[in-house]
Short mmCIF file of C-alpha atoms and ligand atoms in Angstrom, two decimals:
data_model
loop_
_atom_site.label_atom_id
_atom_site.label_comp_id
_atom_site.label_asym_id
_atom_site.label_seq_id
_atom_site.Cartn_x
_atom_site.Cartn_y
_atom_site.Cartn_z
CA MET A 9 4.85 3.36 84.87
CA LYS A 10 6.74 2.92 88.13
CA VAL A 11 3.77 -0.19 89.32
CA PHE A 12 4.65 -1.95 85.97
CA GLU A 13 8.77 -2.14 86.56
CA GLU A 14 8.04 -3.59 90.06
CA LYS A 15 5.52 -5.59 88.87
CA LYS A 16 7.01 -7.35 85.93
CA GLY A 17 9.03 -10.61 86.66
CA ASN A 18 12.63 -12.27 85.39
CA VAL A 19 10.04 -14.44 83.45
CA PHE A 20 9.32 -11.54 81.37
CA ARG A 21 12.71 -10.27 81.02
CA ILE A 22 13.71 -13.58 80.22
CA LEU A 23 11.50 -14.16 77.27
CA SER A 24 11.82 -10.40 75.75
CA GLU A 25 15.82 -10.45 75.59
CA ALA A 26 15.62 -13.57 73.92
CA ILE A 27 13.37 -12.50 70.97
CA SER A 28 15.05 -11.33 68.18
CA GLU A 29 12.17 -8.68 67.30
CA GLY A 30 12.12 -5.89 69.53
CA ILE A 31 9.86 -4.97 71.79
CA VAL A 32 8.60 -1.51 72.78
CA ILE A 33 5.71 -0.85 75.34
CA VAL A 34 4.04 2.41 75.33
CA ASN A 35 1.28 3.31 77.79
CA GLU A 36 -2.16 5.51 77.12
CA LYS A 37 0.08 8.72 77.25
CA GLN A 38 2.78 6.90 74.45
CA GLU A 39 5.27 6.90 76.48
CA ILE A 40 7.83 4.30 75.93
CA VAL A 41 7.30 1.90 79.67
CA THR A 42 10.10 -0.35 78.33
CA SER A 43 11.74 -1.99 75.33
CA ASN A 44 14.17 -4.99 74.96
CA GLU A 45 17.52 -5.08 74.02
CA ALA A 46 16.54 -5.88 69.91
CA ALA A 47 14.77 -2.90 70.27
CA ASP A 48 17.36 -0.98 71.27
CA ARG A 49 20.06 -1.86 68.99
CA MET A 50 17.84 -1.68 66.23
CA PHE A 51 16.64 1.83 66.73
CA GLY A 52 20.84 2.90 67.82
CA TYR A 53 20.18 3.52 71.76
CA GLU A 54 21.50 2.37 75.55
CA ALA A 55 19.87 -0.26 77.46
CA GLY A 56 17.40 1.88 79.36
CA GLU A 57 17.70 4.70 77.42
CA LEU A 58 14.47 4.66 75.84
CA LEU A 59 12.66 5.07 78.96
CA GLY A 60 10.06 7.39 79.29
CA GLN A 61 10.37 8.84 75.49
CA ASN A 62 7.61 9.56 73.69
CA LEU A 63 6.99 6.43 71.49
CA ASN A 64 7.34 9.71 68.41
CA VAL A 65 11.70 9.73 68.88
CA LEU A 66 11.20 5.90 66.89
CA ILE A 67 9.04 7.44 64.24
CA PRO A 68 10.66 9.19 61.22
CA ARG A 69 9.75 13.22 62.00
CA LYS A 70 6.99 13.98 58.49
CA TYR A 71 5.29 11.27 59.70
CA HIS A 72 4.90 12.02 63.59
CA ASN A 73 1.33 14.01 63.58
CA ASN A 74 -0.15 11.02 61.12
CA HIS A 75 1.25 8.68 63.64
CA HIS A 76 -0.25 9.65 67.14
CA LYS A 77 -3.92 9.95 65.50
CA GLN A 78 -3.52 6.16 64.45
CA VAL A 79 -1.91 4.97 67.61
CA ASP A 80 -5.03 7.32 69.87
CA GLU A 81 -7.71 5.11 67.51
CA PHE A 82 -5.78 2.06 67.74
CA MET A 83 -6.05 2.17 72.06
CA ASP A 84 -9.83 2.69 71.81
CA ARG A 85 -10.08 -0.68 70.07
CA SER A 86 -7.94 -3.70 71.00
CA ASP A 87 -7.34 -6.61 69.12
CA PRO A 88 -3.91 -6.74 67.99
CA ARG A 89 -2.60 -6.36 64.30
CA GLN A 90 0.16 -5.88 61.60
CA MET A 91 0.80 -1.59 61.54
CA GLY A 92 0.69 -0.38 58.08
CA HIS A 93 -2.36 -2.28 56.31
CA GLY A 94 0.48 -2.54 52.65
CA ARG A 95 2.10 0.73 53.39
CA ASP A 96 5.42 0.87 53.93
CA LEU A 97 6.26 1.82 58.08
CA TYR A 98 9.46 3.24 59.11
CA GLY A 99 11.23 3.63 62.01
CA ARG A 100 14.08 6.29 63.08
CA ARG A 101 16.66 5.55 64.66
CA LYS A 102 19.11 7.58 67.11
CA ASP A 103 20.57 9.26 65.03
CA GLU A 104 18.02 10.54 63.23
CA THR A 105 18.48 8.03 60.09
CA THR A 106 15.73 6.03 58.75
CA PHE A 107 15.22 2.03 58.22
CA PRO A 108 11.99 0.43 56.97
CA VAL A 109 9.98 -2.23 59.47
CA GLU A 110 7.65 -3.99 60.15
CA ALA A 111 5.31 -3.86 63.36
CA GLY A 112 2.06 -5.66 65.12
CA LEU A 113 1.04 -3.96 67.81
CA ASN A 114 -0.69 -5.70 70.77
CA PRO A 115 -2.98 -3.92 73.30
CA PHE A 116 -3.14 -4.96 76.79
CA GLU A 117 -4.40 -3.61 79.90
CA ILE A 118 -2.67 -4.60 83.20
CA TYR A 119 -3.74 -3.16 86.90
CA GLY A 120 -6.12 -1.12 85.25
CA SER A 121 -4.04 0.25 83.05
CA ARG A 122 -3.84 -0.04 79.09
CA TYR A 123 -0.48 -1.04 77.36
CA VAL A 124 0.31 -1.58 73.32
CA MET A 125 3.64 -3.66 73.02
CA ALA A 126 4.64 -3.11 69.28
CA LEU A 127 6.71 -6.36 67.96
CA VAL A 128 9.31 -4.41 65.53
CA THR A 129 11.18 -6.09 62.92
CA ASP A 130 14.02 -3.85 60.90
CA ILE A 131 13.58 -5.24 57.41
CA THR A 132 15.99 -3.61 55.34
CA VAL A 133 17.67 -6.71 54.13
CA ARG A 134 14.40 -7.65 52.48
CA LYS A 135 13.53 -4.34 51.35
CA THR A 136 17.29 -4.50 49.98
CA GLN A 137 16.35 -7.37 48.46
CA GLU A 138 12.89 -6.51 47.41
CA LEU A 139 14.37 -3.59 45.81
CA LYS A 140 16.55 -5.47 43.59
CA ILE A 141 14.49 -8.67 42.54
CA VAL A 142 12.37 -5.75 40.74
CA GLU A 143 15.27 -3.56 39.70
CA LEU A 144 16.52 -7.37 38.04
CA ASN A 145 12.88 -7.62 36.98
CA SER A 146 12.67 -3.93 35.33
CA GLU A 147 16.29 -5.14 33.45
CA LEU A 148 14.83 -8.11 32.42
CA GLU A 149 11.97 -6.35 30.79
CA GLN A 150 13.46 -4.31 28.92
CA LYS A 151 16.24 -6.52 28.16
CA ILE A 152 12.83 -8.40 26.80
CA GLU A 153 11.78 -5.36 25.40
CA ALA A 154 14.71 -4.52 23.81
CA ARG A 155 15.30 -7.74 22.20
CA THR A 156 11.41 -7.90 21.17
CA HIS A 157 11.98 -4.76 19.85
CA ALA A 158 15.22 -6.00 17.62
CA LEU A 159 12.83 -8.94 16.62
CA SER A 160 10.09 -7.18 15.06
CA GLN A 161 12.94 -4.82 13.61
CA THR A 162 14.59 -8.02 11.75
CA VAL A 163 11.11 -9.00 11.11
CA ASN A 164 10.42 -6.34 9.34
CA GLU A 165 13.80 -6.14 7.59
CA LEU A 166 12.80 -9.49 6.59
CA LYS A 167 9.19 -8.76 5.24
CA GLU A 168 10.81 -5.90 3.25
CA GLU A 169 13.72 -7.98 2.14
CA VAL A 170 10.64 -10.67 0.79
CA ALA A 171 8.71 -7.82 -0.47
CA LYS A 172 11.58 -7.04 -3.46
CA ARG A 173 12.73 -10.21 -4.34
CA LYS A 174 9.16 -11.11 -4.86
CA GLU A 175 8.79 -7.04 -6.85
CA ALA A 176 12.27 -8.27 -8.45
CA GLU A 177 10.36 -11.74 -8.85
CA TYR A 178 7.36 -10.60 -10.92
CA LYS A 179 10.14 -8.16 -12.82
CA ILE A 180 12.12 -11.00 -14.17
CA THR A 181 9.11 -12.81 -15.17
CA GLU A 182 7.85 -9.68 -16.44
CA SER A 183 10.68 -9.05 -18.81
CA LEU A 184 11.13 -12.73 -19.47
CA ARG A 185 7.23 -12.65 -20.61
CA LYS A 186 7.49 -9.96 -22.77
CA GLU A 187 10.49 -11.43 -24.54
CA ARG A 188 8.86 -14.01 -25.16
CA GLU A 189 6.15 -12.01 -26.64
CA LEU A 190 8.43 -10.63 -28.82
CA ASN A 191 9.81 -13.31 -29.75
CA GLU A 192 6.85 -14.78 -31.13
CA LEU A 193 6.00 -11.51 -32.64
CA LYS A 194 9.15 -11.46 -34.39
CA THR A 195 8.70 -15.64 -35.68
CA LYS A 196 4.97 -14.15 -36.00
CA PHE A 197 6.41 -11.61 -38.28
CA LEU A 198 8.32 -13.25 -40.57
CA SER A 199 5.96 -16.01 -41.22
CA LEU A 200 3.01 -12.82 -41.96
CA VAL A 201 6.21 -10.97 -43.78
CA SER A 202 6.17 -14.40 -45.92
CA HIS A 203 2.19 -13.85 -46.28
CA GLU A 204 1.53 -10.65 -46.70
CA PHE A 205 4.62 -9.18 -48.34
CA LYS A 206 4.88 -11.62 -51.08
CA THR A 207 1.12 -10.09 -52.46
CA PRO A 208 1.73 -6.53 -52.68
CA LEU A 209 5.19 -6.87 -53.91
CA SER A 210 4.51 -9.33 -56.77
CA GLY A 211 1.96 -6.82 -57.59
CA ILE A 212 4.38 -3.65 -57.03
CA LEU A 213 6.27 -5.65 -59.11
CA THR A 214 3.78 -6.72 -62.14
CA SER A 215 2.34 -2.93 -62.03
CA ALA A 216 6.23 -1.61 -62.33
CA THR A 217 6.58 -3.67 -65.55
CA LEU A 218 3.55 -3.06 -67.00
CA ALA A 219 3.99 0.09 -66.42
CA GLY A 220 7.03 0.83 -68.16
CA LYS A 221 5.80 -1.05 -70.92
CA TYR A 222 3.96 1.68 -71.84
CA THR A 223 5.85 3.98 -73.78
CA GLU A 224 3.38 5.94 -75.98
CA THR A 225 2.80 9.61 -74.62
CA GLU A 226 -1.25 8.94 -74.99
CA GLN A 227 -0.80 5.96 -72.86
CA GLN A 228 -0.11 8.27 -69.83
CA ASP A 229 -3.35 7.23 -67.82
CA LYS A 230 -2.54 3.15 -67.79
CA ARG A 231 1.03 4.48 -67.00
CA GLU A 232 -1.01 6.47 -64.26
CA LYS A 233 -3.01 3.33 -63.44
CA HIS A 234 -0.29 1.12 -62.51
CA LEU A 235 1.24 3.81 -60.79
CA ARG A 236 -1.56 4.35 -58.47
CA THR A 237 -1.55 0.59 -57.51
CA ILE A 238 2.34 0.82 -57.05
CA GLN A 239 1.59 3.31 -54.41
CA ASN A 240 -1.20 1.94 -52.62
CA LYS A 241 0.28 -1.27 -52.33
CA VAL A 242 3.46 0.32 -50.71
CA LYS A 243 0.91 2.54 -48.43
CA TYR A 244 -0.30 -0.77 -47.18
CA LEU A 245 3.32 -2.08 -46.48
CA ASN A 246 4.12 0.93 -44.85
CA ASN A 247 0.76 0.24 -43.00
CA ILE A 248 1.56 -2.85 -41.95
CA LEU A 249 5.23 -2.25 -40.85
CA ASN A 250 3.48 0.97 -38.46
CA ASP A 251 0.93 -2.02 -37.26
CA PHE A 252 4.18 -3.88 -35.98
CA LEU A 253 6.38 -1.17 -34.95
CA SER A 254 3.46 0.14 -32.74
CA ILE A 255 3.07 -3.33 -31.01
CA GLU A 256 7.15 -3.40 -30.58
CA ARG A 257 7.31 0.04 -29.14
CA LEU A 258 3.65 -0.82 -26.95
CA GLU A 259 5.43 -4.37 -25.74
CA LEU A 260 8.52 -2.53 -24.57
CA GLY A 261 6.65 -0.04 -22.58
CA LYS A 262 8.39 2.45 -24.77
CA ALA A 263 5.15 3.95 -26.65
CA THR A 264 5.94 7.66 -26.72
CA TYR A 265 2.75 10.21 -27.36
CA LYS A 266 3.13 13.30 -28.43
CA PHE A 267 0.42 15.77 -27.66
CA ASP A 268 -0.84 19.26 -29.51
CA THR A 269 -3.06 21.44 -31.01
CA PHE A 270 -4.40 20.78 -34.38
CA PRO A 271 -7.05 21.13 -36.83
CA LEU A 272 -9.51 17.73 -36.63
CA SER A 273 -9.48 18.52 -40.57
CA LYS A 274 -5.69 18.23 -41.65
CA VAL A 275 -6.26 14.18 -40.19
CA VAL A 276 -8.79 13.65 -41.24
CA ASN A 277 -8.44 14.99 -44.90
CA GLU A 278 -4.96 13.16 -44.82
CA VAL A 279 -7.04 9.55 -43.60
CA ILE A 280 -9.58 10.14 -46.45
CA TYR A 281 -7.44 11.62 -49.73
CA ASN A 282 -5.01 8.26 -48.51
CA ALA A 283 -8.16 5.83 -48.50
CA ASN A 284 -9.99 6.77 -51.25
CA MET A 285 -6.76 5.19 -53.06
CA LEU A 286 -8.06 1.96 -51.38
CA LEU A 287 -12.02 2.57 -52.49
CA LYS A 288 -13.04 -0.73 -54.51
CA GLU A 289 -14.84 0.08 -57.53
CA GLY A 290 -17.97 2.30 -56.95
CA GLN A 291 -17.90 2.94 -53.31
CA ASN A 292 -17.86 6.34 -51.44
CA ILE A 293 -16.87 7.65 -48.25
CA ILE A 294 -18.59 10.41 -46.88
CA TYR A 295 -17.48 12.04 -44.32
CA PRO A 296 -18.29 15.83 -42.93
CA SER A 297 -17.33 18.80 -44.69
CA ASN A 298 -17.90 21.48 -41.95
CA ILE A 299 -15.37 20.62 -39.66
CA ASP A 300 -12.95 23.44 -40.85
CA ASP A 301 -12.79 25.57 -37.27
CA ILE A 302 -12.74 22.09 -35.18
CA ASN A 303 -9.46 21.99 -33.79
CA VAL A 304 -8.33 19.07 -30.87
CA PHE A 305 -5.71 18.85 -28.11
CA PHE A 306 -4.27 14.87 -28.33
CA ASP A 307 -1.57 13.21 -30.59
CA GLU A 308 -2.02 13.62 -34.16
CA LYS A 309 -0.02 10.46 -35.13
CA ILE A 310 -2.60 8.38 -32.54
CA LEU A 311 -5.34 9.83 -33.87
CA GLU A 312 -4.08 9.22 -37.95
CA LEU A 313 -3.16 5.26 -37.24
CA SER A 314 -6.20 4.64 -35.59
CA LEU A 315 -9.19 6.58 -38.19
CA THR A 316 -6.26 4.63 -41.06
CA ASN A 317 -7.07 1.09 -39.57
CA LEU A 318 -10.66 1.61 -39.41
CA ILE A 319 -11.41 3.34 -42.37
CA ASN A 320 -9.12 0.72 -44.16
CA ASN A 321 -11.30 -2.46 -42.73
CA ALA A 322 -14.40 -0.42 -43.34
CA ILE A 323 -13.35 -0.43 -47.54
CA LYS A 324 -11.60 -4.09 -47.08
CA TYR A 325 -14.54 -5.86 -46.00
CA SER A 326 -17.31 -3.87 -47.40
CA SER A 327 -17.99 -5.11 -51.06
CA GLU A 328 -18.23 -2.96 -54.25
CA GLY A 329 -21.04 -0.19 -54.79
CA THR A 330 -21.16 0.58 -50.54
CA ILE A 331 -21.24 3.55 -48.71
CA ILE A 332 -18.91 4.56 -45.36
CA ASN A 333 -19.95 6.73 -43.64
CA MET A 334 -17.74 8.81 -41.18
CA ILE A 335 -19.69 11.24 -38.63
CA ILE A 336 -17.55 13.75 -36.51
CA THR A 337 -19.63 14.19 -33.12
CA PRO A 338 -17.55 17.14 -31.07
CA GLU A 339 -18.69 16.51 -26.89
CA LYS A 340 -17.50 18.71 -24.17
CA ASP A 341 -14.36 17.25 -23.69
CA SER A 342 -14.04 15.04 -25.96
CA LEU A 343 -14.81 14.17 -29.36
CA ASN A 344 -16.20 11.12 -30.94
CA ILE A 345 -15.50 9.76 -34.54
CA LYS A 346 -17.85 6.78 -36.04
CA ILE A 347 -16.86 4.72 -38.73
CA ILE A 348 -20.36 3.69 -40.50
CA ASP A 349 -20.11 0.45 -43.36
CA GLN A 350 -22.29 -1.53 -45.12
CA GLY A 351 -20.43 -4.62 -45.40
CA ARG A 352 -19.76 -8.40 -44.67
CA GLY A 353 -19.73 -7.23 -40.74
CA ILE A 354 -18.28 -9.77 -37.92
CA PRO A 355 -20.16 -13.03 -37.16
CA GLU A 356 -21.60 -12.71 -33.44
CA LYS A 357 -19.89 -15.34 -31.52
CA GLU A 358 -16.67 -14.13 -32.68
CA GLN A 359 -17.12 -10.46 -31.63
CA LYS A 360 -15.59 -11.06 -28.68
CA PHE A 361 -12.09 -11.91 -29.59
CA ILE A 362 -11.67 -9.37 -32.64
CA PHE A 363 -8.87 -6.63 -30.18
CA ASN A 364 -7.30 -9.80 -29.39
CA ARG A 365 -3.86 -9.26 -31.07
CA TYR A 366 -3.37 -11.30 -34.43
CA PHE A 367 -7.59 -12.13 -34.41
CA ARG A 368 -9.14 -12.68 -37.39
CA ALA A 369 -12.62 -13.58 -38.29
CA GLU A 370 -14.04 -16.65 -40.03
CA ASN A 371 -15.37 -14.53 -43.15
CA ALA A 372 -11.97 -12.11 -42.97
CA LEU A 373 -10.12 -14.42 -44.10
CA LEU A 374 -9.76 -14.72 -47.93
CA ASP A 375 -8.94 -10.77 -47.73
CA PRO A 376 -4.79 -10.05 -46.67
CA GLY A 377 -4.58 -8.96 -43.09
CA THR A 378 -2.60 -9.36 -39.86
CA GLY A 379 -5.15 -9.50 -37.20
CA ILE A 380 -3.10 -6.64 -35.02
CA GLY A 381 -4.90 -2.98 -36.16
CA LEU A 382 -7.22 -2.83 -34.06
CA ASN A 383 -5.82 -4.21 -31.55
CA ILE A 384 -3.16 -1.67 -31.15
CA VAL A 385 -5.63 1.17 -31.55
CA LYS A 386 -6.86 0.03 -28.69
CA SER A 387 -4.49 -0.34 -26.95
CA HIS A 388 -2.58 3.33 -27.80
CA LEU A 389 -6.23 5.15 -27.44
CA GLU A 390 -7.07 3.50 -23.62
CA SER A 391 -3.37 4.80 -22.98
CA LEU A 392 -4.83 8.06 -23.99
CA GLY A 393 -7.92 8.01 -22.06
CA GLY A 394 -9.83 7.32 -24.74
CA THR A 395 -12.70 4.37 -25.47
CA ILE A 396 -12.97 2.17 -28.89
CA ILE A 397 -16.05 0.43 -29.48
CA PHE A 398 -18.32 -1.61 -32.10
CA GLU A 399 -21.61 -3.07 -33.21
CA SER A 400 -21.79 -5.05 -35.92
CA GLU A 401 -24.45 -7.90 -37.96
CA GLU A 402 -22.90 -10.58 -40.54
CA ASN A 403 -24.00 -9.14 -43.98
CA LYS A 404 -25.50 -6.00 -42.56
CA GLY A 405 -22.44 -3.32 -41.92
CA SER A 406 -20.24 -2.52 -38.59
CA THR A 407 -19.84 0.66 -37.11
CA PHE A 408 -16.97 1.29 -35.28
CA THR A 409 -16.95 3.85 -32.61
CA ILE A 410 -13.35 5.88 -31.36
CA THR A 411 -13.58 8.53 -28.14
CA PHE A 412 -11.02 10.73 -27.07
CA PRO A 413 -10.19 13.10 -24.52
CA THR A 414 -9.71 16.44 -25.89
CA LYS A 415 -9.61 20.19 -24.15
CA ASN A 416 -11.15 22.38 -26.84
CA THR A 417 -12.97 20.92 -29.39
CA THR A 418 -14.26 24.37 -31.21
CA GLU A 419 -11.79 27.34 -32.08
P1 LIG B 13 -6.93 -7.09 -40.08
O1 LIG B 13 -7.99 -6.30 -40.84
O2 LIG B 13 -5.02 -7.09 -40.84
O3 LIG B 13 -7.23 -8.58 -39.93
P2 LIG B 13 -7.88 -5.84 -37.69
O4 LIG B 13 -7.01 -5.43 -35.95
O5 LIG B 13 -7.95 -4.57 -38.11
O6 LIG B 13 -6.89 -7.16 -38.33
O7 LIG B 13 -9.82 -6.35 -37.37
C1 LIG B 13 -9.57 -7.77 -36.80
C2 LIG B 13 -10.36 -8.20 -37.34
O8 LIG B 13 -11.87 -7.45 -36.96
C3 LIG B 13 -10.50 -8.19 -39.37
O9 LIG B 13 -9.33 -9.88 -39.21
C4 LIG B 13 -11.61 -8.59 -38.92
O10 LIG B 13 -12.21 -10.36 -38.96
C5 LIG B 13 -12.68 -8.19 -38.49
N1 LIG B 13 -13.32 -6.51 -38.69
C6 LIG B 13 -12.46 -5.35 -38.30
N2 LIG B 13 -13.47 -4.08 -39.27
C7 LIG B 13 -14.12 -5.22 -39.67
C8 LIG B 13 -15.36 -4.69 -40.51
N3 LIG B 13 -15.30 -2.84 -40.57
N4 LIG B 13 -16.03 -4.86 -40.96
C9 LIG B 13 -15.86 -6.41 -40.62
N5 LIG B 13 -15.23 -6.80 -39.79
C10 LIG B 13 -13.58 -6.38 -39.51
#
């Protein structure tokens, strides 16, 4: 060290003091052999105070072990290089505080001894600025994230709003459609009433007038015949009114159903009894008599309405002297009822429209009718998990089959 001190010239001193970086030179034993003013100031030492001290005094204690090894390795190689390799480097001041540094190491040999010159820069300001930038960036990221979140929330709210509006719009259009259909229905009802009610009402009037003319006791037969006609026509009008009420309820979504367990024979007998009054000359209904032990769990009114419609059609669209068959087949969880007639049938090209409301086949137009019976039977049955299908051949006959679910079919 002495030799070095003696040999170094004034030029080096002037140069090293003029440089703003700290210069620290250590020998092979890592003893500091010289330091410039900038290095002394940076590390908080008086001029010359560092001389002879181990390099460790400038390094935070927690890095001592590692550092020693690294310097030894470094001494064995001789290329100048930057310290740290991407790691943050710290210096230790005399007062034990630490501060970030950047250091370049330059090994050299002089008069047979090896030295390392470290060029040290205090990067506290730069690090603080870097930290500030990182903080600002993360603040910015947080702000962006918060904004994005708020934005996506708004978008979601808007989407919900749009969905609600669409739903409201749909409801309005739906209720407008229903209102329009109901209005059409009412108009149709008025025109149908004038057509469909006129004939039976005048029939009722005629029969009532005629019945009144048979005053003799032995003319009871004739009186009864007219009273039966009156009953039939009233029943017919009543059926039409029921159908219309059904449509209105279905349209308004107000159709209510009542499930009950009841004997199948009760409904069948009622339907057959009423249908018998409508039979044409020589017509006959054959229906099963062994159904007394069949109980069904279903809506009684809907079953009655369905069978009445099908039987009345079979009578209406068949000629005198024909047979109408009712076949009942209990399945495992359902009941199957067929009404078979030998009537005029439905023209093939019109079969696909037969369940449309108000649709009447061409070969039916001379008979009274509204074209709504099958439509409401289908709607009701399907609402209750049932089905209605048919097969028909013109001038041969038709078979209508209804199937509906029922829990217990036999007792
Ligand atoms: P309506 O009998 O009052 O006209 P429906 O809805 O009961 O109305 O029947 C619709 C149409 O289906 C009838 O007009 C008729 O053309 C046809 N139809 C229904 N049942 C039969 C049947 N058993 N035989 C022939 N045609 C039928």
